[in-house]
Amino acid sequence: MSTPAVAMTIAGSDSGGGAGIQADLRTFAALGVFGTSAVTALTAQNTTEVRAVHPVPAEMVVAQIDAVLDDLDVRAVKTGMLAGTEIVDAVAALAAAGRLPNLVVDPVMVASSGARLLDPAAERRYLEGLFPHARVVTPNLWEAQVLLDREITTRAGQREAATALLASGPEVVVVKGGHPVGGERGDLGEAVDVVATAGGTIELRRPRIPTVNNHGSGCSFASAIAAHLALGHDVMEAIEHAKDFVHRAVAGGARWALGAGHGPLDHLGWEREEQA
């Protein structure tokens, strides 16, 4: 086997194993990419709740990133939960210096309950500090609403939000549609992501899978994009492949009974192996 491509995740640790660093590293491994990491926060959580969050000092986050970049040929970087203004600023400074190649920013700022995880100053730093240096930005609907300070209740609104966020500087914006919105076609039966580029918007549609096991789907989507960029795919190929990967992983874990709440995805294709 030839030497694998290397990707990095800069994100929080999920003690329940479904999202964050844990989901990112499983995604990298599933796609044949060697995963490295910088932990931004420790969380005490399971499938039903987040009980505590302990941010890592920004200088320690930078030390982890520097240690990896000084030794390994990192081809793509994904950011997840950055846990506060100081960490956002530190990562943005590294991005501005050109040290974070093929940067995919998943702006984790709203919990699945709808509660905001960052203060407004940190939210603005994403727009002003990180997005201008990103190849791809992947907010969900709630995060897009926070970033733009507007409600998104229709497919047209989702398209407008993706286009508006593109103006902040990234090459591509994907406003994820894991939660249904209305619109001219509706999407009760489909999960629809809107992709905005300089050439306009397109929609990525896949059948919606009836399951509560979707914890970590956003993390996995962003890390799958980073993995495919590390492998040398162009950005639209990477996004399409990532959409397919997450769809398969959600389908694989749809009937699992891990925990009492929102369970994890089948990143490694265990269900497919069982059926083979």
mmCIF file of C-alpha atoms in Angstrom:
data_model
loop_
_atom_site.group_PDB
_atom_site.id
_atom_site.type_symbol
_atom_site.label_atom_id
_atom_site.label_comp_id
_atom_site.label_asym_id
_atom_site.label_seq_id
_atom_site.Cartn_x
_atom_site.Cartn_y
_atom_site.Cartn_z
ATOM 1 C CA MET A 1 0.000 0.000 0.000
ATOM 2 C CA SER A 2 1.250 3.484 -0.829
ATOM 3 C CA THR A 3 1.563 6.139 1.858
ATOM 4 C CA PRO A 4 -1.939 7.467 2.659
ATOM 5 C CA ALA A 5 -2.973 11.087 2.297
ATOM 6 C CA VAL A 6 -3.207 13.007 5.572
ATOM 7 C CA ALA A 7 -6.053 15.188 6.827
ATOM 8 C CA MET A 8 -6.540 17.059 10.095
ATOM 9 C CA THR A 9 -9.592 17.772 12.203
ATOM 10 C CA ILE A 10 -9.630 20.702 14.612
ATOM 11 C CA ALA A 11 -12.690 20.053 16.760
ATOM 12 C CA GLY A 12 -14.117 19.021 20.109
ATOM 13 C CA SER A 13 -14.132 15.548 21.598
ATOM 14 C CA ASP A 14 -17.484 13.761 21.973
ATOM 15 C CA SER A 15 -17.337 11.346 24.909
ATOM 16 C CA GLY A 16 -20.347 9.516 23.474
ATOM 17 C CA GLY A 17 -18.381 8.816 20.293
ATOM 18 C CA GLY A 18 -20.985 9.945 17.784
ATOM 19 C CA ALA A 19 -19.755 13.347 16.644
ATOM 20 C CA GLY A 20 -16.747 15.667 16.848
ATOM 21 C CA ILE A 21 -13.196 14.328 16.680
ATOM 22 C CA GLN A 22 -14.398 10.745 16.989
ATOM 23 C CA ALA A 23 -16.729 10.971 13.975
ATOM 24 C CA ASP A 24 -14.127 12.870 11.962
ATOM 25 C CA LEU A 25 -11.391 10.292 12.502
ATOM 26 C CA ARG A 26 -13.739 7.411 11.648
ATOM 27 C CA THR A 27 -14.755 9.237 8.473
ATOM 28 C CA PHE A 28 -11.144 9.809 7.460
ATOM 29 C CA ALA A 29 -10.350 6.129 8.077
ATOM 30 C CA ALA A 30 -13.409 4.936 6.172
ATOM 31 C CA LEU A 31 -12.301 6.965 3.149
ATOM 32 C CA GLY A 32 -8.694 5.806 3.217
ATOM 33 C CA VAL A 33 -7.175 8.961 4.685
ATOM 34 C CA PHE A 34 -4.830 9.089 7.682
ATOM 35 C CA GLY A 35 -6.415 11.305 10.337
ATOM 36 C CA THR A 36 -4.664 13.727 12.666
ATOM 37 C CA SER A 37 -6.312 16.000 15.208
ATOM 38 C CA ALA A 38 -6.217 19.032 17.450
ATOM 39 C CA VAL A 39 -8.734 18.866 20.287
ATOM 40 C CA THR A 40 -10.448 22.187 21.057
ATOM 41 C CA ALA A 41 -12.736 21.086 23.884
ATOM 42 C CA LEU A 42 -13.608 18.128 26.062
ATOM 43 C CA THR A 43 -17.301 17.379 26.375
ATOM 44 C CA ALA A 44 -19.246 15.159 28.739
ATOM 45 C CA GLN A 45 -22.088 13.917 26.562
ATOM 46 C CA ASN A 46 -24.039 10.912 25.403
ATOM 47 C CA THR A 47 -26.823 10.332 22.874
ATOM 48 C CA THR A 48 -29.339 12.341 24.892
ATOM 49 C CA GLU A 49 -27.506 15.378 26.285
ATOM 50 C CA VAL A 50 -24.375 17.469 26.652
ATOM 51 C CA ARG A 51 -23.627 17.684 30.358
ATOM 52 C CA ALA A 52 -20.436 19.748 30.362
ATOM 53 C CA VAL A 53 -17.968 21.455 28.026
ATOM 54 C CA HIS A 54 -14.350 22.231 28.949
ATOM 55 C CA PRO A 55 -12.517 24.333 26.317
ATOM 56 C CA VAL A 56 -8.823 23.722 25.718
ATOM 57 C CA PRO A 57 -6.648 26.857 26.009
ATOM 58 C CA ALA A 58 -6.081 28.442 22.604
ATOM 59 C CA GLU A 59 -2.297 28.166 22.904
ATOM 60 C CA MET A 60 -2.608 24.404 23.419
ATOM 61 C CA VAL A 61 -4.850 24.115 20.351
ATOM 62 C CA VAL A 62 -2.205 25.947 18.311
ATOM 63 C CA ALA A 63 0.540 23.749 19.795
ATOM 64 C CA GLN A 64 -1.292 20.612 18.635
ATOM 65 C CA ILE A 65 -1.760 22.031 15.141
ATOM 66 C CA ASP A 66 1.864 23.168 14.897
ATOM 67 C CA ALA A 67 3.163 19.791 16.035
ATOM 68 C CA VAL A 68 1.226 17.998 13.308
ATOM 69 C CA LEU A 69 1.960 20.496 10.528
ATOM 70 C CA ASP A 70 5.686 20.545 11.348
ATOM 71 C CA ASP A 71 5.963 16.798 10.761
ATOM 72 C CA LEU A 72 3.182 15.537 8.496
ATOM 73 C CA ASP A 73 2.114 16.493 4.980
ATOM 74 C CA VAL A 74 -1.452 17.563 5.790
ATOM 75 C CA ARG A 75 -3.446 17.909 2.571
ATOM 76 C CA ALA A 76 -6.762 19.134 4.018
ATOM 77 C CA VAL A 77 -8.094 20.523 7.289
ATOM 78 C CA LYS A 78 -11.592 20.452 8.743
ATOM 79 C CA THR A 79 -12.729 22.605 11.662
ATOM 80 C CA GLY A 80 -15.658 21.737 13.895
ATOM 81 C CA MET A 81 -16.468 23.034 17.365
ATOM 82 C CA LEU A 82 -13.996 25.815 18.180
ATOM 83 C CA ALA A 83 -15.502 26.557 21.591
ATOM 84 C CA GLY A 84 -14.823 30.298 21.903
ATOM 85 C CA THR A 85 -13.491 33.541 20.491
ATOM 86 C CA GLU A 86 -9.836 32.919 21.345
ATOM 87 C CA ILE A 87 -9.741 29.573 19.561
ATOM 88 C CA VAL A 88 -11.626 30.918 16.542
ATOM 89 C CA ASP A 89 -9.132 33.787 16.324
ATOM 90 C CA ALA A 90 -6.123 31.464 16.700
ATOM 91 C CA VAL A 91 -7.329 29.102 13.974
ATOM 92 C CA ALA A 92 -8.244 32.047 11.738
ATOM 93 C CA ALA A 93 -4.711 33.430 12.105
ATOM 94 C CA LEU A 94 -3.263 30.085 10.993
ATOM 95 C CA ALA A 95 -5.656 30.014 8.041
ATOM 96 C CA ALA A 96 -4.745 33.578 7.060
ATOM 97 C CA ALA A 97 -1.061 32.571 7.108
ATOM 98 C CA GLY A 98 -1.828 29.826 4.573
ATOM 99 C CA ARG A 99 -1.072 26.990 6.984
ATOM 100 C CA LEU A 100 -4.424 25.182 6.740
ATOM 101 C CA PRO A 101 -4.714 23.748 3.206
ATOM 102 C CA ASN A 102 -8.067 22.873 1.638
ATOM 103 C CA LEU A 103 -9.859 24.269 4.678
ATOM 104 C CA VAL A 104 -13.392 23.016 5.318
ATOM 105 C CA VAL A 105 -15.189 25.019 8.003
ATOM 106 C CA ASP A 106 -18.153 23.445 9.760
ATOM 107 C CA PRO A 107 -19.315 26.370 11.927
ATOM 108 C CA VAL A 108 -20.548 24.439 14.948
ATOM 109 C CA MET A 109 -22.411 27.135 16.855
ATOM 110 C CA VAL A 110 -25.942 25.810 17.417
ATOM 111 C CA ALA A 111 -26.869 22.643 19.345
ATOM 112 C CA SER A 112 -29.437 20.198 17.983
ATOM 113 C CA SER A 113 -31.887 21.693 20.492
ATOM 114 C CA GLY A 114 -31.472 25.063 18.786
ATOM 115 C CA ALA A 115 -29.444 26.528 21.679
ATOM 116 C CA ARG A 116 -26.533 28.777 20.667
ATOM 117 C CA LEU A 117 -23.117 27.465 21.719
ATOM 118 C CA LEU A 118 -21.013 30.587 21.073
ATOM 119 C CA ASP A 119 -21.273 34.238 21.993
ATOM 120 C CA PRO A 120 -22.045 36.735 19.207
ATOM 121 C CA ALA A 121 -18.419 37.927 19.048
ATOM 122 C CA ALA A 122 -17.190 34.402 18.245
ATOM 123 C CA GLU A 123 -19.943 33.998 15.663
ATOM 124 C CA ARG A 124 -18.808 37.161 13.870
ATOM 125 C CA ARG A 125 -15.196 35.929 13.895
ATOM 126 C CA TYR A 126 -16.262 32.980 11.757
ATOM 127 C CA LEU A 127 -17.603 35.334 9.090
ATOM 128 C CA GLU A 128 -14.723 37.775 9.237
ATOM 129 C CA GLY A 129 -11.772 35.550 10.142
ATOM 130 C CA LEU A 130 -12.305 31.985 8.962
ATOM 131 C CA PHE A 131 -14.728 32.037 6.051
ATOM 132 C CA PRO A 132 -12.492 34.193 3.792
ATOM 133 C CA HIS A 133 -9.803 31.477 3.932
ATOM 134 C CA ALA A 134 -12.062 28.430 3.499
ATOM 135 C CA ARG A 135 -12.589 26.346 0.394
ATOM 136 C CA VAL A 136 -15.892 25.039 1.751
ATOM 137 C CA VAL A 137 -18.197 26.219 4.530
ATOM 138 C CA THR A 138 -20.959 23.864 5.711
ATOM 139 C CA PRO A 139 -23.503 25.513 8.049
ATOM 140 C CA ASN A 140 -26.795 23.821 8.812
ATOM 141 C CA LEU A 141 -30.011 25.803 8.594
ATOM 142 C CA TRP A 142 -29.862 26.988 12.206
ATOM 143 C CA GLU A 143 -26.242 28.097 11.855
ATOM 144 C CA ALA A 144 -27.012 29.937 8.632
ATOM 145 C CA GLN A 145 -29.830 31.749 10.438
ATOM 146 C CA VAL A 146 -27.450 32.806 13.231
ATOM 147 C CA LEU A 147 -24.737 33.938 10.826
ATOM 148 C CA LEU A 148 -27.144 36.002 8.725
ATOM 149 C CA ASP A 149 -29.524 37.038 11.509
ATOM 150 C CA ARG A 150 -32.563 35.951 9.510
ATOM 151 C CA GLU A 151 -35.106 33.147 9.499
ATOM 152 C CA ILE A 152 -34.875 30.464 6.833
ATOM 153 C CA THR A 153 -38.233 28.812 6.291
ATOM 154 C CA THR A 154 -38.284 28.004 2.574
ATOM 155 C CA ARG A 155 -36.062 26.417 -0.057
ATOM 156 C CA ALA A 156 -35.735 29.853 -1.683
ATOM 157 C CA GLY A 157 -34.547 31.199 1.656
ATOM 158 C CA GLN A 158 -31.991 28.400 1.884
ATOM 159 C CA ARG A 159 -30.663 29.320 -1.574
ATOM 160 C CA GLU A 160 -30.523 33.004 -0.675
ATOM 161 C CA ALA A 161 -28.665 32.195 2.552
ATOM 162 C CA ALA A 162 -26.054 30.109 0.733
ATOM 163 C CA THR A 163 -25.471 32.921 -1.762
ATOM 164 C CA ALA A 164 -25.259 35.549 0.991
ATOM 165 C CA LEU A 165 -22.682 33.512 2.933
ATOM 166 C CA LEU A 166 -20.634 33.051 -0.229
ATOM 167 C CA ALA A 167 -20.067 36.819 -0.190
ATOM 168 C CA SER A 168 -17.995 36.392 3.004
ATOM 169 C CA GLY A 169 -15.202 34.815 0.970
ATOM 170 C CA PRO A 170 -15.240 31.004 0.799
ATOM 171 C CA GLU A 171 -15.031 29.215 -2.542
ATOM 172 C CA VAL A 172 -18.172 27.181 -1.871
ATOM 173 C CA VAL A 173 -20.968 27.290 0.715
ATOM 174 C CA VAL A 174 -23.188 24.305 1.475
ATOM 175 C CA VAL A 175 -26.268 25.096 3.571
ATOM 176 C CA LYS A 176 -27.209 21.673 4.856
ATOM 177 C CA GLY A 177 -30.861 20.677 4.855
ATOM 178 C CA GLY A 178 -30.982 17.949 7.451
ATOM 179 C CA HIS A 179 -34.055 19.641 8.913
ATOM 180 C CA PRO A 180 -36.992 20.096 6.511
ATOM 181 C CA VAL A 181 -38.007 23.498 5.180
ATOM 182 C CA GLY A 182 -40.935 24.374 2.980
ATOM 183 C CA GLY A 183 -40.725 25.685 -0.560
ATOM 184 C CA GLU A 184 -41.926 25.153 -4.036
ATOM 185 C CA ARG A 185 -41.181 21.402 -3.994
ATOM 186 C CA GLY A 186 -41.004 20.747 -0.255
ATOM 187 C CA ASP A 187 -38.637 18.153 1.111
ATOM 188 C CA LEU A 188 -40.474 16.015 3.657
ATOM 189 C CA GLY A 189 -39.195 12.973 1.770
ATOM 190 C CA GLU A 190 -35.750 14.343 0.900
ATOM 191 C CA ALA A 191 -32.669 15.755 2.596
ATOM 192 C CA VAL A 192 -31.720 18.747 0.452
ATOM 193 C CA ASP A 193 -28.420 20.627 0.675
ATOM 194 C CA VAL A 194 -28.002 23.875 -1.256
ATOM 195 C CA VAL A 195 -24.539 24.463 -2.738
ATOM 196 C CA ALA A 196 -23.551 28.007 -3.714
ATOM 197 C CA THR A 197 -20.576 28.772 -5.945
ATOM 198 C CA ALA A 198 -19.582 31.744 -8.069
ATOM 199 C CA GLY A 199 -21.567 30.102 -10.881
ATOM 200 C CA GLY A 200 -24.857 29.932 -8.947
ATOM 201 C CA THR A 201 -26.630 27.402 -6.745
ATOM 202 C CA ILE A 202 -27.434 23.721 -7.110
ATOM 203 C CA GLU A 203 -29.334 21.322 -4.884
ATOM 204 C CA LEU A 204 -28.074 17.955 -3.670
ATOM 205 C CA ARG A 205 -31.031 15.677 -2.949
ATOM 206 C CA ARG A 206 -31.124 12.260 -1.332
ATOM 207 C CA PRO A 207 -34.087 10.343 0.136
ATOM 208 C CA ARG A 208 -34.669 11.237 3.786
ATOM 209 C CA ILE A 209 -34.004 8.213 6.014
ATOM 210 C CA PRO A 210 -36.519 7.712 8.845
ATOM 211 C CA THR A 211 -34.247 7.365 11.888
ATOM 212 C CA VAL A 212 -33.198 9.219 15.025
ATOM 213 C CA ASN A 213 -29.644 7.966 14.529
ATOM 214 C CA ASN A 214 -28.214 11.093 12.931
ATOM 215 C CA HIS A 215 -25.822 12.361 15.611
ATOM 216 C CA GLY A 216 -22.617 13.483 13.933
ATOM 217 C CA SER A 217 -24.000 13.672 10.408
ATOM 218 C CA GLY A 218 -22.880 17.290 9.977
ATOM 219 C CA CYS A 219 -19.394 16.583 11.345
ATOM 220 C CA SER A 220 -19.112 13.561 9.080
ATOM 221 C CA PHE A 221 -20.196 15.485 5.997
ATOM 222 C CA ALA A 222 -17.565 18.178 6.511
ATOM 223 C CA SER A 223 -14.817 15.691 7.325
ATOM 224 C CA ALA A 224 -15.751 13.584 4.285
ATOM 225 C CA ILE A 225 -15.348 16.676 2.095
ATOM 226 C CA ALA A 226 -11.919 17.291 3.649
ATOM 227 C CA ALA A 227 -10.950 13.645 3.117
ATOM 228 C CA HIS A 228 -11.822 13.783 -0.573
ATOM 229 C CA LEU A 229 -9.955 17.074 -0.988
ATOM 230 C CA ALA A 230 -6.936 15.426 0.656
ATOM 231 C CA LEU A 231 -7.236 12.650 -1.910
ATOM 232 C CA GLY A 232 -7.017 15.201 -4.726
ATOM 233 C CA HIS A 233 -10.643 15.463 -5.822
ATOM 234 C CA ASP A 234 -11.968 18.799 -7.003
ATOM 235 C CA VAL A 235 -14.283 20.616 -4.652
ATOM 236 C CA MET A 236 -17.613 19.679 -6.283
ATOM 237 C CA GLU A 237 -16.573 16.026 -6.551
ATOM 238 C CA ALA A 238 -15.627 16.101 -2.882
ATOM 239 C CA ILE A 239 -19.020 17.514 -1.886
ATOM 240 C CA GLU A 240 -20.964 15.001 -3.989
ATOM 241 C CA HIS A 241 -18.930 12.072 -2.617
ATOM 242 C CA ALA A 242 -19.382 13.369 0.939
ATOM 243 C CA LYS A 243 -23.155 13.581 0.484
ATOM 244 C CA ASP A 244 -23.207 9.956 -0.689
ATOM 245 C CA PHE A 245 -20.970 8.838 2.170
ATOM 246 C CA VAL A 246 -23.192 10.372 4.837
ATOM 247 C CA HIS A 247 -26.330 8.981 3.198
ATOM 248 C CA ARG A 248 -24.847 5.468 3.312
ATOM 249 C CA ALA A 249 -23.653 5.914 6.883
ATOM 250 C CA VAL A 250 -27.055 7.128 8.118
ATOM 251 C CA ALA A 251 -28.779 4.269 6.297
ATOM 252 C CA GLY A 252 -26.353 1.760 7.797
ATOM 253 C CA GLY A 253 -26.974 2.840 11.380
ATOM 254 C CA ALA A 254 -30.669 3.609 11.009
ATOM 255 C CA ARG A 255 -31.840 0.603 13.049
ATOM 256 C CA TRP A 256 -29.077 0.579 15.652
ATOM 257 C CA ALA A 257 -30.045 0.893 19.309
ATOM 258 C CA LEU A 258 -26.997 2.624 20.767
ATOM 259 C CA GLY A 259 -28.224 4.844 23.582
ATOM 260 C CA ALA A 260 -31.639 6.315 24.298
ATOM 261 C CA GLY A 261 -31.340 9.403 22.111
ATOM 262 C CA HIS A 262 -29.845 10.319 18.739
ATOM 263 C CA GLY A 263 -27.473 7.488 17.923
ATOM 264 C CA PRO A 264 -24.380 7.505 15.698
ATOM 265 C CA LEU A 265 -23.809 6.734 12.026
ATOM 266 C CA ASP A 266 -22.366 3.564 10.524
ATOM 267 C CA HIS A 267 -19.203 5.213 9.250
ATOM 268 C CA LEU A 268 -17.334 1.977 8.638
ATOM 269 C CA GLY A 269 -20.024 0.138 6.691
ATOM 270 C CA TRP A 270 -20.573 -2.585 9.275
ATOM 271 C CA GLU A 271 -24.188 -3.119 8.185
ATOM 272 C CA ARG A 272 -23.127 -3.604 4.567
ATOM 273 C CA GLU A 273 -20.557 -6.163 5.666
ATOM 274 C CA GLU A 274 -23.237 -8.027 7.665
ATOM 275 C CA GLN A 275 -25.513 -8.160 4.633
ATOM 276 C CA ALA A 276 -22.761 -9.276 2.219
#
